[in-house]
XYZ file of C-alpha atoms in Angstrom:
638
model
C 150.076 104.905 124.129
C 151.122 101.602 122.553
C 154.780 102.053 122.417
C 157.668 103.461 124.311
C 159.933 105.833 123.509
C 163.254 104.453 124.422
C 165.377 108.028 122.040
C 165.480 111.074 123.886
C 165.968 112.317 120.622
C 162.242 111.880 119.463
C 160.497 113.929 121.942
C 160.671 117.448 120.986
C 159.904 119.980 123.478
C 157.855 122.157 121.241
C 155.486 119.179 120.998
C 155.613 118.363 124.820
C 152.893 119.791 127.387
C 153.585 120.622 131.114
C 151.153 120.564 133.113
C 151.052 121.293 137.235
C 148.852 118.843 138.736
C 147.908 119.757 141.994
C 144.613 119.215 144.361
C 142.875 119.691 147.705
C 144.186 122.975 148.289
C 141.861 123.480 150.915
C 142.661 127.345 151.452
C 141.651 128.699 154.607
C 141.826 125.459 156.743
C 141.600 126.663 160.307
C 142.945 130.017 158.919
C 142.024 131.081 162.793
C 144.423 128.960 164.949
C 147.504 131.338 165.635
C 149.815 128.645 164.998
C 148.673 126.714 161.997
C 146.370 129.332 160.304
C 148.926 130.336 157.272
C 149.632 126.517 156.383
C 147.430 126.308 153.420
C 148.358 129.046 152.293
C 152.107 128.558 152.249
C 151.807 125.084 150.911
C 149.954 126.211 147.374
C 152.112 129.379 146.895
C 154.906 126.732 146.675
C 152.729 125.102 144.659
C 152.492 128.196 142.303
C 156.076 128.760 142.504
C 157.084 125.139 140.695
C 154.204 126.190 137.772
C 156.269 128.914 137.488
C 159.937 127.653 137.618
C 159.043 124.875 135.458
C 157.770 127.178 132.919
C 154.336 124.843 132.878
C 151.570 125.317 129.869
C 148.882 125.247 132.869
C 147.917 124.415 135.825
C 145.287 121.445 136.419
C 143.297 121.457 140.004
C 141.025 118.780 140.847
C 138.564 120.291 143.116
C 138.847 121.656 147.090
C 140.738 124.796 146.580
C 138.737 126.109 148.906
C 137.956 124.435 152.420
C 134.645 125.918 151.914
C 132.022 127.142 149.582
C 132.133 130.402 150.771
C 135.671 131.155 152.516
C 136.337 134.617 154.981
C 137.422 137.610 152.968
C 140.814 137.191 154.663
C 141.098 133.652 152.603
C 139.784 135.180 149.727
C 142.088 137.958 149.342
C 145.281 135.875 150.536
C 144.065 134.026 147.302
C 143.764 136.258 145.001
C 147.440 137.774 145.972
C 148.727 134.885 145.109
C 146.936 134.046 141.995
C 147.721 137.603 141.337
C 151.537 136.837 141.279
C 152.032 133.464 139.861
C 149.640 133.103 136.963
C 149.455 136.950 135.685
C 151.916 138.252 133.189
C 153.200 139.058 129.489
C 154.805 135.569 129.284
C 153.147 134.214 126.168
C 150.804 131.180 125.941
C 151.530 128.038 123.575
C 147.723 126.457 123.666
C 145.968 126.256 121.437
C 142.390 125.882 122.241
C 140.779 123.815 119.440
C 136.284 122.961 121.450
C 133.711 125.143 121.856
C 133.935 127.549 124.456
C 130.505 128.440 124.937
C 129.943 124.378 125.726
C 133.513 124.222 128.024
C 132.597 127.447 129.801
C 128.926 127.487 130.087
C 128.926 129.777 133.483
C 131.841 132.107 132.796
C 131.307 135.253 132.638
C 131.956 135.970 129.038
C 131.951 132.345 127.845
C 136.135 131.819 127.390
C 139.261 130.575 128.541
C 140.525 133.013 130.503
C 144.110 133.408 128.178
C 142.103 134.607 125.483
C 140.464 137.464 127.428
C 141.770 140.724 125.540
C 141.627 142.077 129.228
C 143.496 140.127 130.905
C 147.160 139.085 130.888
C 147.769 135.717 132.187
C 151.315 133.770 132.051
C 149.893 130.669 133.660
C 146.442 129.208 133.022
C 144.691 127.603 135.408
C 141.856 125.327 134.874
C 139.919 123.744 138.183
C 136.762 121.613 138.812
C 135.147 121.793 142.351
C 135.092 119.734 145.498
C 132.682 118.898 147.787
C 134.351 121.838 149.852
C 134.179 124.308 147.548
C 131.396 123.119 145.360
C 128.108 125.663 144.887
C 125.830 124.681 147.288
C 126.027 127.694 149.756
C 124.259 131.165 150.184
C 122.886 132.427 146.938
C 124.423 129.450 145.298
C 127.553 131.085 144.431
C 130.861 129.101 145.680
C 134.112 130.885 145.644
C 135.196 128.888 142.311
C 132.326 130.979 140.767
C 134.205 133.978 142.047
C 137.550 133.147 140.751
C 135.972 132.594 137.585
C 134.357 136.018 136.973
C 137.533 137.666 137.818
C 139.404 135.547 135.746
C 142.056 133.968 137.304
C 140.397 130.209 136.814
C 138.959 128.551 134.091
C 136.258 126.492 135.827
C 134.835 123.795 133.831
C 133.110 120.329 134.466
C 130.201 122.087 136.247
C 126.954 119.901 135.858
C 123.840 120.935 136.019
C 121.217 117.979 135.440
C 120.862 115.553 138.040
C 119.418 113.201 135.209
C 121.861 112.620 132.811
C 126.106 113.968 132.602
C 126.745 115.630 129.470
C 130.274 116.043 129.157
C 132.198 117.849 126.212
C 135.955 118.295 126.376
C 138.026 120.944 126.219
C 140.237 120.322 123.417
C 144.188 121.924 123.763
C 146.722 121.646 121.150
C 150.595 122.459 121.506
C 152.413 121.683 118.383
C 151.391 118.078 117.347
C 149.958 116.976 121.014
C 146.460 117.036 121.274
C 144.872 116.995 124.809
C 141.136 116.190 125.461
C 140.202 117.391 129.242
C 137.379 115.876 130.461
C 135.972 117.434 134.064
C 133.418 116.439 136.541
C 132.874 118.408 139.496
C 131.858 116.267 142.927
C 128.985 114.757 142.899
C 127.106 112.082 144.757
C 128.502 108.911 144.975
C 125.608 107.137 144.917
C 123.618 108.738 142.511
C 126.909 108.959 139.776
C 127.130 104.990 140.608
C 123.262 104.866 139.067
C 124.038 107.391 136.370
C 127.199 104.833 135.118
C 124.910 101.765 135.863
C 121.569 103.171 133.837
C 124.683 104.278 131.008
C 123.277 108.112 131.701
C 126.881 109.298 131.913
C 128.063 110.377 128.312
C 131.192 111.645 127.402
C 131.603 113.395 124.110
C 134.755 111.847 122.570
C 136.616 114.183 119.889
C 136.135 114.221 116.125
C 139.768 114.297 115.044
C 141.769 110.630 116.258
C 144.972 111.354 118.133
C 144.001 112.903 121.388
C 145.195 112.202 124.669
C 142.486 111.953 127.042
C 142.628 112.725 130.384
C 139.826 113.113 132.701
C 139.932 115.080 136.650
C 137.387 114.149 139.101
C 136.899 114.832 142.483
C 135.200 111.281 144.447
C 136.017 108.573 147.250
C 137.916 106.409 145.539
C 138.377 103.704 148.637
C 135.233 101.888 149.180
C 133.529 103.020 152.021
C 130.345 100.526 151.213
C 127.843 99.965 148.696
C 127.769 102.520 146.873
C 129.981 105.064 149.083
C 132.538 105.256 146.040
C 133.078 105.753 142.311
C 134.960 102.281 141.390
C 137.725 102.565 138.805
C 136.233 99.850 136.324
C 133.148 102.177 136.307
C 135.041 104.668 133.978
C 135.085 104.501 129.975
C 137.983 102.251 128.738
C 138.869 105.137 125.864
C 140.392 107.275 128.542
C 144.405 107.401 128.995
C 144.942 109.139 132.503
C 142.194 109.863 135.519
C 143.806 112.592 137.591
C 141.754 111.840 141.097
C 140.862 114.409 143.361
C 139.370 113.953 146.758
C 141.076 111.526 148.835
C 144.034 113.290 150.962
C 146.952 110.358 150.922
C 149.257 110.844 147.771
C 149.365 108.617 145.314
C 150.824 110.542 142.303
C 152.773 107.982 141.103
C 150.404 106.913 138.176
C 148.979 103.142 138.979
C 147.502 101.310 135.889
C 143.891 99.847 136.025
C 144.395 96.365 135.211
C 140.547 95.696 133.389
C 140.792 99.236 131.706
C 144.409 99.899 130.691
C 144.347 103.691 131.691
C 146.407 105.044 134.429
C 145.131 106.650 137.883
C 146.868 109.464 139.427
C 145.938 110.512 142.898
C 147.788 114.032 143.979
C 146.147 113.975 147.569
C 146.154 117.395 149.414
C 149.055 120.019 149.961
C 147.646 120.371 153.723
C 146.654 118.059 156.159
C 143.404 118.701 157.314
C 143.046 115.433 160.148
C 145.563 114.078 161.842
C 144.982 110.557 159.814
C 147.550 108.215 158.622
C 147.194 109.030 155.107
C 148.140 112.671 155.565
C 151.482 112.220 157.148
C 152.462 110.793 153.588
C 154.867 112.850 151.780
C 152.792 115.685 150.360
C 153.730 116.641 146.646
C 152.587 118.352 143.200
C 153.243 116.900 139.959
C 154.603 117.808 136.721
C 152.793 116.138 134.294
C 154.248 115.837 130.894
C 152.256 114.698 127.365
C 154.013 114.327 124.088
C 151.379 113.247 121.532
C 149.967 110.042 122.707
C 152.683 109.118 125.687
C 153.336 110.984 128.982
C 154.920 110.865 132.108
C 154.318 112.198 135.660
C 157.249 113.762 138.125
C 156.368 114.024 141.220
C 157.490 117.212 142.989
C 157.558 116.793 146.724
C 156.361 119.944 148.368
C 159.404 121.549 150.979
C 156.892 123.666 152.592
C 154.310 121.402 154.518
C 154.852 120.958 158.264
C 156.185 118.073 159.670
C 153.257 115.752 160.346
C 154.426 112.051 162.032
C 151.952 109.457 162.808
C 152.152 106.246 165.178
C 150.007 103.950 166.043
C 150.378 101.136 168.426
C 148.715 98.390 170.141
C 149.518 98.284 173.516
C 148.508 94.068 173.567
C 151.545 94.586 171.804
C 154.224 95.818 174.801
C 151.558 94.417 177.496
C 154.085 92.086 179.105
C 156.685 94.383 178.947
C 155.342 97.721 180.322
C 153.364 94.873 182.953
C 150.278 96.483 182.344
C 148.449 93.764 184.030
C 149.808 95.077 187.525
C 150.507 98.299 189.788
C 149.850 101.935 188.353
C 148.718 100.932 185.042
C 147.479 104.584 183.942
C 151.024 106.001 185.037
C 152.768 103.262 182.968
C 151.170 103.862 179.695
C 151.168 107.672 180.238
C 155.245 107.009 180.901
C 155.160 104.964 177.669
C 153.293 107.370 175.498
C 156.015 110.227 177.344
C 159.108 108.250 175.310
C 156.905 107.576 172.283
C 156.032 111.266 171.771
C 159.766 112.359 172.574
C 161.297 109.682 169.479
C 158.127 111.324 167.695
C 159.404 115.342 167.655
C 162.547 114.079 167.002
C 161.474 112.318 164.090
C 159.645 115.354 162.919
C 162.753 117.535 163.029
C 164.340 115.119 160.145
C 161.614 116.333 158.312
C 162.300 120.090 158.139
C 164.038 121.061 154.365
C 165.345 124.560 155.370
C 162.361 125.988 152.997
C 162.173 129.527 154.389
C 158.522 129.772 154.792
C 158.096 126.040 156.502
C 156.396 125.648 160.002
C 158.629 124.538 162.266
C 156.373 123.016 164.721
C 155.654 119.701 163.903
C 152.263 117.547 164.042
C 152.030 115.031 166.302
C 149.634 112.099 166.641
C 150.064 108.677 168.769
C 147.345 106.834 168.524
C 146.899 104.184 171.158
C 144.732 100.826 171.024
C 143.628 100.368 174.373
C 143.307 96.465 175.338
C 141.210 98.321 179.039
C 139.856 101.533 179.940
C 141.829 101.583 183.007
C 145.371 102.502 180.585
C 143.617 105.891 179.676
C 144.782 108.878 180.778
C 144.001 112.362 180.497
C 145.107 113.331 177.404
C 144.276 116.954 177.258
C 146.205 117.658 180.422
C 149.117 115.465 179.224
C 149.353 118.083 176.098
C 150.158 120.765 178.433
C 153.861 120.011 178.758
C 154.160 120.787 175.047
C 152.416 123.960 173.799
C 155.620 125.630 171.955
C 157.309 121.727 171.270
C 154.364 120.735 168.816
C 151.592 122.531 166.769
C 148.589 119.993 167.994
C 149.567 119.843 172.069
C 145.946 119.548 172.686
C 144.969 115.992 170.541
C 148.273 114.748 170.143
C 147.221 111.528 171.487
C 144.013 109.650 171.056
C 142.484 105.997 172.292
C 140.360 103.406 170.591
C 139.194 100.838 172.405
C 139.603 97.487 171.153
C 136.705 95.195 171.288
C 136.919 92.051 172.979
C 135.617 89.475 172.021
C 135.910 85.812 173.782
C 133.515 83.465 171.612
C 133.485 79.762 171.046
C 131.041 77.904 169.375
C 128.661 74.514 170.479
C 131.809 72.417 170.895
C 134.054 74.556 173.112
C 136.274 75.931 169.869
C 137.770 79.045 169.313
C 135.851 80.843 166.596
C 137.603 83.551 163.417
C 137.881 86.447 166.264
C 139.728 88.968 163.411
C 136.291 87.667 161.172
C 134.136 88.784 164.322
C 135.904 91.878 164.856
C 135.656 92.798 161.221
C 132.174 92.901 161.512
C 131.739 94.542 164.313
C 133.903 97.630 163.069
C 131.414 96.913 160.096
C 128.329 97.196 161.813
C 129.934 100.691 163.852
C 131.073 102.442 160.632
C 127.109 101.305 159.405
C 125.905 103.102 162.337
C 127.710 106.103 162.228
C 124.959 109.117 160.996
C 125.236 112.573 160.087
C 124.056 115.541 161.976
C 120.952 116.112 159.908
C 119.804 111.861 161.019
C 120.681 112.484 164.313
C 117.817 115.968 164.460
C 116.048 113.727 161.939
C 115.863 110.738 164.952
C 115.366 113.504 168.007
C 112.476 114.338 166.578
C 111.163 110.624 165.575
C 111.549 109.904 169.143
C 111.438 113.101 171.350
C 107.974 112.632 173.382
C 104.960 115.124 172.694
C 106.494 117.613 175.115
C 109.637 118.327 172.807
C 107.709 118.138 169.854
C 107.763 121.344 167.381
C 104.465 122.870 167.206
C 105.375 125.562 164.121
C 108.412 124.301 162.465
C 108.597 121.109 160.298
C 110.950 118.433 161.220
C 112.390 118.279 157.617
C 112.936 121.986 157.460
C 114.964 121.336 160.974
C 116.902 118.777 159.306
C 117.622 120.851 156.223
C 118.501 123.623 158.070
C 121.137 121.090 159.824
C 122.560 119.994 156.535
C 123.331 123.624 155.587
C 125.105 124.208 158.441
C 126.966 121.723 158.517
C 128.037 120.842 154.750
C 127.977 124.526 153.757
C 128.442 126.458 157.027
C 125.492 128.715 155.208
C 124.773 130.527 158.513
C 121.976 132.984 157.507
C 119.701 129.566 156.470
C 118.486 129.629 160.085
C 117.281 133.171 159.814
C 115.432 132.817 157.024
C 113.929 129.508 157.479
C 112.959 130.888 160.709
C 111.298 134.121 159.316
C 109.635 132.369 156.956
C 107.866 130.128 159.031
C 106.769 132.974 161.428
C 105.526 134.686 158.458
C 103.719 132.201 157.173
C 102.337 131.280 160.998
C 101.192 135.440 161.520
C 99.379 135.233 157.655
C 97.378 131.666 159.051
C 96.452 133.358 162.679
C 95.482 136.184 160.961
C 93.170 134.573 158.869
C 91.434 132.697 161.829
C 88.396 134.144 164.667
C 91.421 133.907 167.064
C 91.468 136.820 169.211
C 92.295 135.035 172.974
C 95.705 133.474 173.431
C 93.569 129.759 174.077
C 92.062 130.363 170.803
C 95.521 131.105 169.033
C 97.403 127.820 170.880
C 94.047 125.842 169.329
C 94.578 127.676 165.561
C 98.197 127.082 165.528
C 97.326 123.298 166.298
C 95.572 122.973 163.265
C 98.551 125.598 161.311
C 100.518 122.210 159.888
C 97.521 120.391 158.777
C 96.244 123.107 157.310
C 99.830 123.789 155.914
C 101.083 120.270 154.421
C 103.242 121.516 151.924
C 104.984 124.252 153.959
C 108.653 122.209 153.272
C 108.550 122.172 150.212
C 107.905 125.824 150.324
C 110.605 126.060 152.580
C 112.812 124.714 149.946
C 110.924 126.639 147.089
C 111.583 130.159 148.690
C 115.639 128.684 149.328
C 115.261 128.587 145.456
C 114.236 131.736 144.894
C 116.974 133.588 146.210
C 118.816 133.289 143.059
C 115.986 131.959 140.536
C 117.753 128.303 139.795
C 115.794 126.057 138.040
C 114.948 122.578 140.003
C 116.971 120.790 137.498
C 119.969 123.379 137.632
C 119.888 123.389 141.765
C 122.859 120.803 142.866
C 121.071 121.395 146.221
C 118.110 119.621 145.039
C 120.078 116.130 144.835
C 119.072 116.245 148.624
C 115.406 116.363 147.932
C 114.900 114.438 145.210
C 116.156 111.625 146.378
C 113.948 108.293 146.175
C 113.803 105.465 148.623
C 116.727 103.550 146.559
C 118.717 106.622 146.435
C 117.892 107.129 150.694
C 118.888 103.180 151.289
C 122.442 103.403 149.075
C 123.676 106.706 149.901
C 123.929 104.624 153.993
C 125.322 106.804 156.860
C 128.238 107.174 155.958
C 127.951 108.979 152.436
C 129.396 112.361 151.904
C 125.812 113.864 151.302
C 122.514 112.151 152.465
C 119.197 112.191 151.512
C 116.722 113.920 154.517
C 114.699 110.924 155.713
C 110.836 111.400 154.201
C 109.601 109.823 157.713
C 110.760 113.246 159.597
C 108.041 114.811 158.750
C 104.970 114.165 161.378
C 102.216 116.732 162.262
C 102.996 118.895 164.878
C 101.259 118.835 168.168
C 99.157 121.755 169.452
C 98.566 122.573 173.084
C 94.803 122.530 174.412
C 91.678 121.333 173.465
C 89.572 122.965 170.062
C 87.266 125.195 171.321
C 84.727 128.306 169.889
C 86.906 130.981 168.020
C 86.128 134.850 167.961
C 84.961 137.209 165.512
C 86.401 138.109 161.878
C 87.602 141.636 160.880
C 87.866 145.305 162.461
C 89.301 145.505 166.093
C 89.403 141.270 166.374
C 91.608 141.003 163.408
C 93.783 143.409 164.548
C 94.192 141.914 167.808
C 94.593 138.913 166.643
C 97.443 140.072 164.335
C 99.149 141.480 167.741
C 98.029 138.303 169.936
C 99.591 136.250 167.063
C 102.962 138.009 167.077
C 103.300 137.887 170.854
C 102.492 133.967 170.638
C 104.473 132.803 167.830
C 107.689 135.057 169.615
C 106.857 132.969 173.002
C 106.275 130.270 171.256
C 110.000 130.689 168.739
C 111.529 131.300 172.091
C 110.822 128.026 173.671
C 111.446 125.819 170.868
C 114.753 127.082 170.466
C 115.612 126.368 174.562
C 114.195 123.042 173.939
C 115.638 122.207 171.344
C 119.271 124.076 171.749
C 120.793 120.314 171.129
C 120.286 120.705 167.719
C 122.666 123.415 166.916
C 124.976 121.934 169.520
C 125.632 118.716 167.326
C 125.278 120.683 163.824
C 128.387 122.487 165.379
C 130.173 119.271 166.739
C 129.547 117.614 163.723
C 130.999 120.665 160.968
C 134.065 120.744 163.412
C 134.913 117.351 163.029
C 134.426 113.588 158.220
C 151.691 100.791 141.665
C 151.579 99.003 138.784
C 154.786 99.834 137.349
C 155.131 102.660 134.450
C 154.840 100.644 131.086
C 155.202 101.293 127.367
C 152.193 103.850 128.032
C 155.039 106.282 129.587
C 157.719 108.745 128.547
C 160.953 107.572 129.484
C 162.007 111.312 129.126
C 165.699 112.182 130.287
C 165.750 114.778 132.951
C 168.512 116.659 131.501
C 166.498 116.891 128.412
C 163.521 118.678 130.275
């Protein structure tokens, strides 16, 4: 990449890759709202459908395909139709795959690329890493890229495995005389991949033979979102030529060079807009990436098939004088303003329709409004009502934030850096904000003795929480719960406890008795599919140490379950004389047990139906220029 090529003439298409580059998919994004339910979808078959017109060598995904790790058969099978369609066929395939597929492969079914498969026919390969959405830490530990991947329609690489070290071998292509190296690493912590790069535990296998364009697809935060909370560019080896970024939705395909490594960043963002942020209401596109030995260029492809999405924000300090918000019916003036706003809003949106025949109609709406006084709020859920069948959103088309304010002056009577003092404050907020599992975490670290769980462990609630939430694993709470009233019937059972006084007494001593009983919680989690502690991504979670608990903060995309949840649980009653062993008493017992625990499982869960109230809350809410490094490729000679 140290020269340009300024002939047309030079580049010769039998030596030039295509590529599709394409990510956050997120299939199946609230696939159960009537009006916006088929908008993933739609966006990625377009998606499929420039692969396919461009006549593309593959197709390159970095990571979310899925929304989650283990979608409804309806996303599933809309899926596979469409994989089905585009990427199967007798159109022949001009890689040539040079690495070890037993090392690029490793959980494949039969250890290939999916192309070479004398049962299947494929046209257009695809090769994907995984997301945090899609990534294999649901039920039985099987995501929906695993699934893809046995059936053949994906070649899913960059899976790690060891939470010690990253191992990671390329998969070498050659078309003619390019040579393409394709590093992958699926998501992963930020926080512990920022140790792994700063201990140098992060090795990437470079290739044997000189001449290969390297290009690497990961799936991180990018924008810093504190200590820690991303993967910083300069972190990345300097012998790499392109970074193809998953992971953050705003598009930024337009290749931006790292000024202290020399490679290039490309940042696709998503095909769908999944919140109603600033960043998604960026044009939306897919890229056609093109390599000819040791140059290359992207094209971005704008997609024609996403719904209009327009975004406004606005201070009202701003138009305070002129709305006179400081007198008369100041709830009816704003709610007038944000009436014309909205209206120049839709008809914004309809500019953005291309006459695509499969593109929503409805447009997305969202004003956001910075409130200088509570007093200019008005009911915003009501105010939606006048547009169900105008927008797609009528319900949370508009939203308020309060602006702080803050009047401070120092020892002499002078004004002090307000924006410096508001800055921190947003600071210490966003430092504040916790996930569902630290809020159950906290409940119980402060509930008094009454709410206190007598049978359960406060870091299997917590866990349980996390599952829920991240991987909307919804038969955890079933089996965390049987287990525990398993293990709780064995214990009774093995006591003199034959009156219900002497069972309340046993089960006060079941936890202390019991101290381990989370990490058998996790250990029977395990079991379900045999994975090794060092092969269980879960186990990032657990294994975390008190540096890894303090830098992954409250606002990292997975966080370690605080080690000071755990406290003994509290019996009820005072200890007392117990019963006889065996015959008739053990059998009673057994029954007495049963009845208690049930009572017992019963109350808990009414005292503590919060929990599962804010699990569900929380899962329903998270340019340099193009130098000598570039093709300067004539379109007409595509």
């Amino acid at each position: 990449m140290s020269e340009n090529v300024s002939q047309t003439a030079e580049i010769n298409p039998d030596d030039t890759m295509k590529i599709l580059v394409a990510s956050d998919i997120h299939l199946g994004y609230n696939e159960k709202d009537p009006i916006r339910g088929n908008d993933s979808f739609i966006a990625f078959e377009e998606v499929l459908q420039h692969a396919q017109e461009n006549e593309v060598d593959a197709i390159l995904l970095g990571g979310d395909l899925f929304h989650v790790a283990n979608p409804s058969t309806n996303t599933l099978d809309k899926c596979f139709r469409l994989l089905k369609t585009y990427v199967l066929g007798d159109s022949p395939i001009r890689l040539e795959f040079l690495s070890d597929q037993n090392d690029n492969f490793i959980d494949s079914l039969n250890r290939k690329v999916n192309y070479e498969d004398p049962d299947m026919n494929i046209a257009i390969p695809v090769f994907s890493i995984h997301g945090n959405h899609d990534d294999t830490g649901g039920a039985g530990r099987i995501s929906s890229m695993q699934l893809l991947s046995t059936n053949g329609y994906v070649n899913y690489f960059g899976k790690w495995t060891d939470l010690n070290k990253i191992e990671i071998r390329p998969i070498l292509l050659r078309k003619g005389e390019t040579k393409l190296a394709l590093y992958g690493l699926n998501y992963m912590n930020d926080a512990r991949l920022c140790r792994l790069l700063d201990d140098a535990k992060l090795y990437m296998e470079k290739p044997d033979e000189p001449g290969f364009f390297n290009i690497m697809v990961l799936h991180q935060n990018r924008a810093e979102r504190g200590p820690k909370n991303y993967l910083p560019e300069s972190s990345l080896p300097q012998f790499l030529d392109l970074i193809i970024w998953g992971h953050e939705h705003d598009c930024r395909i337009e290749p931006e060079e790292n000024a202290t490594k020399k490679f290039y960043v490309s940042q696709p963002g998503s095909t769908v807009a999944t919140s109603l942020s600033e960043g998604e209401s960026i044009q939306k596109c897919c890229g056609l990436l093109s390599i000819h030995k040791g140059l290359f260029r992207m094209d971005p492809i704008p997609l024609k098939s996403v719904r209009p999405f327009v975004f406004e924000s606005i201070d009202l300090a701003t138009v305070q004088e002129e709305l006179a918000l400081d007198e008369g019916n100041v709830q009816q003036k704003v709610e007038n303003f944000a009436t014309e706003r909205i209206e120049a809003m839709i008809e914004r949106a309809k500019a953005k329709l291309t006459g695509y025949p499969k593109q929503p109609k409805l447009p997305l709406i969202r004003l956001r409004l910075l409130l200088t006084e509570v007093e200019q709020q008005f009911n915003a859920i009501r105010f939606g009502f006048r547009y169900h069948g105008r927008v797609a959103n009528p319900h949370d088309m508009v939203v308020f934030k309060k602006k702080p304010k803050i009047k401070v002056k120092d020892e002499l009577g002078n004004a002090l850096d307000v924006a410096a003092l508001q800055a921190a404050y947003r600071n210490q907020r966003e430092q504040r904000v916790q996930r569902a599992e630290e809020i159950v975490d906290r409940y119980f670290r402060e509930a008094d003795e009454a709410k206190q769980l007598e049978i359960l462990n406060p870091r299997s609630m917590t866990e349980l929480c996390r599952m829920m939430v991240d991987y909307q694993d919804d038969d955890a709470a079933d089996k965390i719960i049987k287990f525990y009233e398993d293990q709780a019937q064995t214990f009774l059972c093995s006591q003199d406890s034959t009156t219900e006084e002497s069972i309340c007494e046993a089960l006060a001593e079941f936890h202390a008795s019991n101290p381990d009983m989370h990490d058998k919680v996790t250990s029977m989690l395990d079991a379900r599919t045999n994975v090794p502690d060092s092969a269980d991504p879960l186990k990032r979670f657990r294994d975390l140490d008190d540096d890894d608990a303090s830098a992954a903060g409250g606002g990292a995309v997975d966080t370690a379950v605080t080690a000071a949840a755990s406290k003994p649980a509290r019996g009820r009653g005072s200890r007392g004389g117990r019963g006889s062993r065996g015959g008739r008493g053990a059998s009673a017992a057994r029954g007495k047990a049963q009845t208690s625990i049930s009572t017992i499982f019963s109350q808990q869960s009414a005292n503590n139906s919060s929990i599962a109230s804010v699990a569900s809350r929380t899962s329903s809410r998270k340019t340099a220029t193009q130098k000598a490094r570039q093709m300067d490729f004539d379109s007409d000679d595509e």
